[in-house]
Amino acid sequence: MKKTSTRLADGRELIYYDLRDDTVRGAPDRRPPARTVTTSGIRRDVLLGDAVAVASHRQGRTYHPPADECPLCPSRDGRLSEIPDPSYDVVVFENRFPSLAGDSGRCEVVCFTSDHDASFADLSEEQARLVLDAWTDRTAELSHLPSVEQVFCFENRGPEIGVTLGHPHGQIYAYPFTTPRTALMLRSLAAHKEATGGENLFDAVLERELADERVVLEGEHWVTFVPYAAHWPYEVHLYPRRRVPDLLALDEAARAEFPRVYLELLRRFDRIFGKADSPTPYIAAWHQAPFGALEEFDGVTRDDFALHVEVFTIRRTSGKLKFLAGSESGMSVFINDVPPERAAERLREVAGS
């Protein structure tokens, strides 16, 4: 992998990740410098104890542009975009409309390929490995920023999810706090560790899932399963067999196998509902241990956390979406219409079809 860091006309950082070491990146951003205004701020909800990012400037972000005006395609044929070069393998750049900025963190866009009509599932294993390496590199770099406590790599796919740019891409949020969902995991880890005299809850969950009927596919270094208490109709968790706290701690064997397992999982998601409902909208979310202090979670260290990916779709059956209505949105109590065992069975049925 070759990494080349540069700056856009307005000062935002842009980084090329290339498969070939002899690739040269030197195209300047020829767009006139534009004034970038961000209004991001963090407000605490004193009743719930969580945080809300308020970012009014995002009301003006690019919304469903036609393909020939996509800002994530490379600059060519006289049209200028966010990526100055006429081609690329993987690109990461600071979001022009960030939810988090300055002392409130940082947001980045990850473009998986220059092919506007592709998806992550269309990537080769070599390309998927390059994306993994980019996620890892950005996690390392962002973790050193003084305002950052947790790094979250994720992909939203499909207009049903709320995606406003059709080009295959994901995002990275670098939060200035430990996110509420991660804090819940850490509290459960601490309670289980104390109750069992030191047993790791992630290890116990993985052992239970491997012995049950919800395993979807397995590799030598990775395993995927529909969790016992899945929140979403089709939800799969992908774990490395060797527990590590973050992307940086994965060994080479796990990195080498990841593209094959992950690409197969995404391709199965596209087969769940048949061609009429493909591609399947989904969210893919990497859970990593926070880089900040964990004193409030008694007895828990970063090494107790287990890196994993959660992939889920909001489609519950052909032509129907799962909406977060009263119970989910009002009380955070999910109601799942698809038994996790049936979801796992369906995901096994569509292997290689």
Short mmCIF file of C-alpha atoms in Angstrom, two decimals:
data_model
loop_
_atom_site.label_atom_id
_atom_site.label_comp_id
_atom_site.label_asym_id
_atom_site.label_seq_id
_atom_site.Cartn_x
_atom_site.Cartn_y
_atom_site.Cartn_z
CA MET A 1 0.00 0.00 0.00
CA LYS A 2 1.21 3.49 -0.87
CA LYS A 3 -0.16 6.46 1.05
CA THR A 4 -0.10 10.00 -0.35
CA SER A 5 -1.43 12.91 1.71
CA THR A 6 -2.36 16.24 0.12
CA ARG A 7 -4.69 19.20 0.63
CA LEU A 8 -7.79 20.37 -1.19
CA ALA A 9 -8.20 23.99 -2.23
CA ASP A 10 -10.09 24.85 0.96
CA GLY A 11 -7.45 23.26 3.21
CA ARG A 12 -9.13 19.94 3.96
CA GLU A 13 -6.88 16.90 4.05
CA LEU A 14 -7.17 14.26 1.30
CA ILE A 15 -5.28 10.94 1.32
CA TYR A 16 -4.79 8.49 -1.54
CA TYR A 17 -4.28 4.80 -0.73
CA ASP A 18 -2.88 2.97 -3.74
CA LEU A 19 -2.29 -0.70 -4.51
CA ARG A 20 0.88 0.07 -6.51
CA ASP A 21 3.93 1.55 -4.80
CA ASP A 22 4.95 3.41 -7.98
CA THR A 23 1.69 5.37 -8.30
CA VAL A 24 2.28 9.13 -8.37
CA ARG A 25 -0.37 11.51 -7.04
CA GLY A 26 0.18 15.17 -7.75
CA ALA A 27 -2.96 16.62 -9.33
CA PRO A 28 -3.91 19.91 -7.64
CA ASP A 29 -7.45 20.81 -6.65
CA ARG A 30 -8.25 23.35 -9.39
CA ARG A 31 -11.52 24.48 -7.88
CA PRO A 32 -11.53 28.01 -6.44
CA PRO A 33 -10.97 27.97 -2.67
CA ALA A 34 -14.32 27.95 -0.93
CA ARG A 35 -14.98 29.15 2.58
CA THR A 36 -15.88 26.16 4.72
CA VAL A 37 -18.21 26.95 7.61
CA THR A 38 -18.88 24.37 10.30
CA THR A 39 -21.16 24.89 13.28
CA SER A 40 -20.72 21.53 14.97
CA GLY A 41 -21.14 21.39 18.73
CA ILE A 42 -21.82 18.72 21.35
CA ARG A 43 -24.70 19.04 23.80
CA ARG A 44 -25.22 16.71 26.75
CA ASP A 45 -28.62 15.28 27.63
CA VAL A 46 -28.54 15.39 31.42
CA LEU A 47 -31.49 12.98 31.76
CA LEU A 48 -30.16 10.24 29.51
CA GLY A 49 -26.47 10.95 30.02
CA ASP A 50 -25.72 10.82 26.30
CA ALA A 51 -24.59 13.40 23.77
CA VAL A 52 -26.13 15.05 20.70
CA ALA A 53 -24.12 16.65 17.90
CA VAL A 54 -25.77 19.84 16.64
CA ALA A 55 -24.53 20.71 13.15
CA SER A 56 -26.86 23.12 11.35
CA HIS A 57 -24.45 23.62 8.41
CA ARG A 58 -25.30 20.09 7.24
CA GLN A 59 -28.66 21.32 5.98
CA GLY A 60 -26.80 22.55 2.90
CA ARG A 61 -24.95 19.33 2.08
CA THR A 62 -25.06 17.78 -1.38
CA TYR A 63 -28.29 15.84 -1.86
CA HIS A 64 -28.81 13.13 -4.51
CA PRO A 65 -26.86 14.73 -7.37
CA PRO A 66 -27.08 13.12 -10.83
CA ALA A 67 -24.31 10.61 -11.59
CA ASP A 68 -22.48 13.05 -13.87
CA GLU A 69 -22.22 15.54 -10.97
CA CYS A 70 -21.12 13.10 -8.26
CA PRO A 71 -18.52 14.77 -6.00
CA LEU A 72 -16.93 11.40 -5.15
CA CYS A 73 -16.03 10.43 -8.71
CA PRO A 74 -12.52 11.38 -9.86
CA SER A 75 -11.95 14.67 -11.69
CA ARG A 76 -11.88 14.08 -15.44
CA ASP A 77 -13.34 15.21 -18.76
CA GLY A 78 -13.31 18.79 -17.54
CA ARG A 79 -15.44 18.13 -14.46
CA LEU A 80 -13.85 18.86 -11.07
CA SER A 81 -14.76 16.93 -7.93
CA GLU A 82 -13.55 16.33 -4.39
CA ILE A 83 -10.83 14.02 -5.79
CA PRO A 84 -8.41 15.95 -8.05
CA ASP A 85 -6.84 12.91 -9.75
CA PRO A 86 -8.52 11.29 -12.80
CA SER A 87 -8.53 7.86 -11.10
CA TYR A 88 -7.95 6.33 -7.68
CA ASP A 89 -7.99 3.08 -5.72
CA VAL A 90 -9.14 4.27 -2.27
CA VAL A 91 -9.42 7.88 -1.10
CA VAL A 92 -10.10 9.38 2.31
CA PHE A 93 -10.81 13.07 2.85
CA GLU A 94 -12.20 15.39 5.48
CA ASN A 95 -15.95 15.73 5.12
CA ARG A 96 -17.03 19.08 3.72
CA PHE A 97 -20.18 18.91 5.86
CA PRO A 98 -18.97 17.24 9.07
CA SER A 99 -21.20 16.29 11.98
CA LEU A 100 -18.13 16.63 14.22
CA ALA A 101 -15.35 19.19 13.78
CA GLY A 102 -12.60 20.94 15.75
CA ASP A 103 -12.83 20.27 19.47
CA SER A 104 -15.98 18.23 18.75
CA GLY A 105 -14.05 15.58 16.77
CA ARG A 106 -13.60 14.89 13.08
CA CYS A 107 -15.51 13.30 10.18
CA GLU A 108 -13.96 11.72 7.09
CA VAL A 109 -15.31 10.21 3.87
CA VAL A 110 -13.87 6.92 2.57
CA CYS A 111 -14.32 6.28 -1.16
CA PHE A 112 -13.95 2.54 -1.78
CA THR A 113 -13.48 2.71 -5.56
CA SER A 114 -13.58 5.23 -8.41
CA ASP A 115 -16.32 3.13 -10.11
CA HIS A 116 -19.54 5.05 -9.47
CA ASP A 117 -21.78 2.08 -10.29
CA ALA A 118 -20.02 -0.48 -8.09
CA SER A 119 -20.59 -1.44 -4.46
CA PHE A 120 -18.33 -2.80 -1.73
CA ALA A 121 -19.51 -6.30 -2.62
CA ASP A 122 -18.19 -5.77 -6.16
CA LEU A 123 -14.62 -5.16 -4.99
CA SER A 124 -11.89 -7.71 -5.50
CA GLU A 125 -10.26 -9.20 -2.41
CA GLU A 126 -7.20 -7.05 -3.11
CA GLN A 127 -9.32 -3.89 -3.20
CA ALA A 128 -11.22 -4.87 -0.03
CA ARG A 129 -7.91 -5.44 1.75
CA LEU A 130 -6.81 -1.95 0.74
CA VAL A 131 -9.97 -0.51 2.32
CA LEU A 132 -9.21 -2.47 5.50
CA ASP A 133 -5.68 -1.03 5.50
CA ALA A 134 -7.09 2.48 5.02
CA TRP A 135 -9.52 2.01 7.94
CA THR A 136 -6.63 0.81 10.08
CA ASP A 137 -4.36 3.69 9.12
CA ARG A 138 -7.04 6.29 9.78
CA THR A 139 -7.87 4.71 13.14
CA ALA A 140 -4.20 5.01 14.11
CA GLU A 141 -3.90 8.62 12.92
CA LEU A 142 -7.17 9.86 14.40
CA SER A 143 -6.52 8.19 17.76
CA HIS A 144 -3.62 10.62 18.28
CA LEU A 145 -5.75 13.75 17.93
CA PRO A 146 -6.23 15.35 21.36
CA SER A 147 -9.98 15.78 20.83
CA VAL A 148 -10.61 12.13 19.85
CA GLU A 149 -11.64 9.36 22.24
CA GLN A 150 -13.26 6.81 19.91
CA VAL A 151 -12.96 6.02 16.18
CA PHE A 152 -15.95 4.61 14.30
CA CYS A 153 -15.64 3.31 10.72
CA PHE A 154 -18.93 2.57 8.99
CA GLU A 155 -20.81 2.29 5.72
CA ASN A 156 -24.38 3.35 5.00
CA ARG A 157 -25.62 1.75 1.78
CA GLY A 158 -28.85 2.59 -0.03
CA PRO A 159 -31.29 5.52 -0.20
CA GLU A 160 -33.56 3.65 2.24
CA ILE A 161 -30.86 4.18 4.88
CA GLY A 162 -30.71 7.90 4.06
CA VAL A 163 -27.63 7.89 1.82
CA THR A 164 -27.50 11.10 -0.22
CA LEU A 165 -24.56 10.16 -2.50
CA GLY A 166 -24.85 7.01 -4.59
CA HIS A 167 -21.10 6.50 -5.07
CA PRO A 168 -19.73 3.52 -3.04
CA HIS A 169 -18.31 5.09 0.09
CA GLY A 170 -18.28 4.97 3.86
CA GLN A 171 -17.41 7.34 6.66
CA ILE A 172 -15.25 7.61 9.76
CA TYR A 173 -16.43 9.50 12.82
CA ALA A 174 -13.84 10.39 15.44
CA TYR A 175 -15.78 11.19 18.61
CA PRO A 176 -14.54 13.30 21.54
CA PHE A 177 -16.25 10.89 23.94
CA THR A 178 -17.08 7.21 24.37
CA THR A 179 -20.30 6.58 22.47
CA PRO A 180 -23.39 5.48 24.43
CA ARG A 181 -23.58 2.08 22.71
CA THR A 182 -19.94 1.32 23.52
CA ALA A 183 -20.45 2.50 27.10
CA LEU A 184 -23.28 -0.02 27.49
CA MET A 185 -20.98 -2.81 26.29
CA LEU A 186 -18.24 -1.71 28.68
CA ARG A 187 -20.64 -1.67 31.65
CA SER A 188 -21.82 -5.17 30.75
CA LEU A 189 -18.19 -6.27 30.44
CA ALA A 190 -17.37 -4.87 33.87
CA ALA A 191 -20.42 -6.45 35.55
CA HIS A 192 -19.76 -9.86 33.98
CA LYS A 193 -16.08 -9.76 34.84
CA GLU A 194 -16.86 -9.05 38.48
CA ALA A 195 -19.69 -11.61 38.70
CA THR A 196 -17.62 -14.43 37.18
CA GLY A 197 -14.28 -13.75 38.78
CA GLY A 198 -12.65 -12.46 35.61
CA GLU A 199 -14.37 -14.13 32.63
CA ASN A 200 -14.57 -12.02 29.47
CA LEU A 201 -18.14 -11.46 28.27
CA PHE A 202 -17.21 -11.19 24.59
CA ASP A 203 -15.42 -14.55 24.79
CA ALA A 204 -18.44 -16.10 26.47
CA VAL A 205 -20.83 -14.73 23.84
CA LEU A 206 -18.67 -15.94 20.96
CA GLU A 207 -18.33 -19.41 22.49
CA ARG A 208 -22.10 -19.65 22.90
CA GLU A 209 -22.82 -18.47 19.37
CA LEU A 210 -20.33 -20.92 17.84
CA ALA A 211 -22.16 -23.75 19.56
CA ASP A 212 -25.60 -22.68 18.33
CA GLU A 213 -27.57 -22.68 15.06
CA ARG A 214 -27.11 -19.03 14.16
CA VAL A 215 -23.62 -19.27 12.65
CA VAL A 216 -23.72 -18.03 9.04
CA LEU A 217 -20.19 -18.68 7.77
CA GLU A 218 -16.78 -19.40 9.26
CA GLY A 219 -13.15 -18.95 8.32
CA GLU A 220 -9.98 -19.90 10.07
CA HIS A 221 -9.70 -16.45 11.65
CA TRP A 222 -13.22 -14.95 11.40
CA VAL A 223 -16.72 -16.12 12.26
CA THR A 224 -20.10 -14.56 11.42
CA PHE A 225 -23.40 -15.19 13.18
CA VAL A 226 -26.84 -13.76 13.75
CA PRO A 227 -26.87 -12.81 17.45
CA TYR A 228 -29.27 -14.45 19.88
CA ALA A 229 -31.02 -11.12 20.57
CA ALA A 230 -30.73 -9.55 17.11
CA HIS A 231 -32.39 -6.13 16.97
CA TRP A 232 -32.85 -6.07 13.19
CA PRO A 233 -34.61 -8.56 10.87
CA TYR A 234 -31.31 -9.53 9.23
CA GLU A 235 -28.33 -8.66 11.44
CA VAL A 236 -24.94 -10.40 11.33
CA HIS A 237 -21.95 -9.91 13.61
CA LEU A 238 -18.46 -10.62 12.32
CA TYR A 239 -15.76 -11.38 14.92
CA PRO A 240 -12.11 -12.33 14.67
CA ARG A 241 -11.61 -15.59 16.56
CA ARG A 242 -8.69 -14.02 18.44
CA ARG A 243 -10.02 -11.18 20.56
CA VAL A 244 -8.38 -7.82 19.81
CA PRO A 245 -9.52 -4.33 20.87
CA ASP A 246 -9.22 -2.55 17.53
CA LEU A 247 -8.21 -2.72 13.88
CA LEU A 248 -4.59 -1.94 14.73
CA ALA A 249 -4.27 -5.17 16.73
CA LEU A 250 -5.33 -7.56 13.95
CA ASP A 251 -2.52 -9.89 12.89
CA GLU A 252 -1.59 -10.49 9.26
CA ALA A 253 -3.43 -13.82 9.06
CA ALA A 254 -6.71 -12.18 10.08
CA ARG A 255 -6.14 -9.27 7.70
CA ALA A 256 -5.47 -11.61 4.81
CA GLU A 257 -8.63 -13.66 5.38
CA PHE A 258 -10.97 -10.75 6.12
CA PRO A 259 -11.73 -9.73 2.48
CA ARG A 260 -12.94 -13.21 1.50
CA VAL A 261 -15.27 -13.57 4.49
CA TYR A 262 -16.57 -10.02 4.44
CA LEU A 263 -17.22 -9.91 0.70
CA GLU A 264 -19.11 -13.20 0.87
CA LEU A 265 -21.24 -11.83 3.71
CA LEU A 266 -22.14 -8.66 1.77
CA ARG A 267 -22.95 -10.69 -1.34
CA ARG A 268 -25.30 -12.88 0.67
CA PHE A 269 -27.05 -9.77 1.94
CA ASP A 270 -27.76 -8.84 -1.67
CA ARG A 271 -29.34 -12.26 -2.27
CA ILE A 272 -31.69 -12.35 0.75
CA PHE A 273 -34.75 -10.86 -0.94
CA GLY A 274 -34.11 -11.79 -4.57
CA LYS A 275 -33.18 -9.68 -7.56
CA ALA A 276 -36.29 -7.50 -7.37
CA ASP A 277 -35.13 -6.06 -4.03
CA SER A 278 -31.39 -5.99 -4.72
CA PRO A 279 -29.19 -4.25 -3.77
CA THR A 280 -30.10 -4.64 -0.11
CA PRO A 281 -29.81 -1.47 1.99
CA TYR A 282 -27.55 -1.98 4.98
CA ILE A 283 -25.37 -0.41 7.64
CA ALA A 284 -21.95 -1.92 8.39
CA ALA A 285 -20.48 -0.70 11.68
CA TRP A 286 -17.03 -1.36 13.16
CA HIS A 287 -16.94 -1.47 16.95
CA GLN A 288 -13.54 -0.62 18.42
CA ALA A 289 -12.39 0.02 21.97
CA PRO A 290 -12.20 3.69 22.96
CA PHE A 291 -8.76 5.25 23.17
CA GLY A 292 -9.69 7.36 26.18
CA ALA A 293 -9.52 6.45 29.85
CA LEU A 294 -11.88 3.72 31.09
CA GLU A 295 -11.83 4.44 34.83
CA GLU A 296 -15.62 4.66 35.03
CA PHE A 297 -15.90 1.02 33.91
CA ASP A 298 -14.49 -0.74 36.96
CA GLY A 299 -11.82 -3.30 36.20
CA VAL A 300 -12.16 -3.08 32.39
CA THR A 301 -9.19 -2.37 30.12
CA ARG A 302 -9.01 -1.78 26.36
CA ASP A 303 -7.81 -5.37 25.90
CA ASP A 304 -11.10 -6.65 27.33
CA PHE A 305 -13.00 -5.21 24.37
CA ALA A 306 -13.57 -7.26 21.22
CA LEU A 307 -13.31 -5.65 17.81
CA HIS A 308 -16.23 -6.67 15.63
CA VAL A 309 -18.40 -5.60 12.70
CA GLU A 310 -22.17 -5.46 12.79
CA VAL A 311 -23.97 -5.57 9.44
CA PHE A 312 -27.74 -5.15 9.34
CA THR A 313 -30.50 -4.20 6.94
CA ILE A 314 -33.68 -2.25 7.61
CA ARG A 315 -35.57 -4.39 5.07
CA ARG A 316 -37.68 -7.02 6.87
CA THR A 317 -39.15 -8.76 3.83
CA SER A 318 -39.52 -8.16 0.11
CA GLY A 319 -40.85 -4.65 -0.50
CA LYS A 320 -41.17 -3.81 3.22
CA LEU A 321 -38.88 -1.86 5.54
CA LYS A 322 -38.45 -2.09 9.29
CA PHE A 323 -39.30 1.32 10.73
CA LEU A 324 -38.27 2.42 14.20
CA ALA A 325 -41.71 3.30 15.52
CA GLY A 326 -43.05 3.92 19.03
CA SER A 327 -41.40 1.15 21.04
CA GLU A 328 -38.03 1.43 19.30
CA SER A 329 -37.81 5.21 18.98
CA GLY A 330 -39.66 6.12 22.15
CA MET A 331 -38.41 3.44 24.57
CA SER A 332 -35.38 1.84 22.80
CA VAL A 333 -37.11 -1.55 22.95
CA PHE A 334 -36.71 -3.30 19.59
CA ILE A 335 -39.33 -5.66 18.21
CA ASN A 336 -37.87 -8.06 15.65
CA ASP A 337 -40.25 -9.63 13.12
CA VAL A 338 -37.75 -12.27 11.95
CA PRO A 339 -36.52 -14.93 14.41
CA PRO A 340 -32.70 -14.82 14.46
CA GLU A 341 -32.54 -18.57 13.78
CA ARG A 342 -34.61 -18.13 10.60
CA ALA A 343 -32.45 -15.17 9.52
CA ALA A 344 -29.30 -17.27 9.91
CA GLU A 345 -30.89 -20.10 7.97
CA ARG A 346 -31.82 -17.76 5.13
CA LEU A 347 -28.29 -16.33 4.97
CA ARG A 348 -26.91 -19.88 4.74
CA GLU A 349 -29.42 -20.75 1.99
CA VAL A 350 -28.21 -17.94 -0.30
CA ALA A 351 -24.55 -18.99 -0.24
CA GLY A 352 -23.15 -18.83 -3.76
CA SER A 353 -26.58 -18.64 -5.40
#
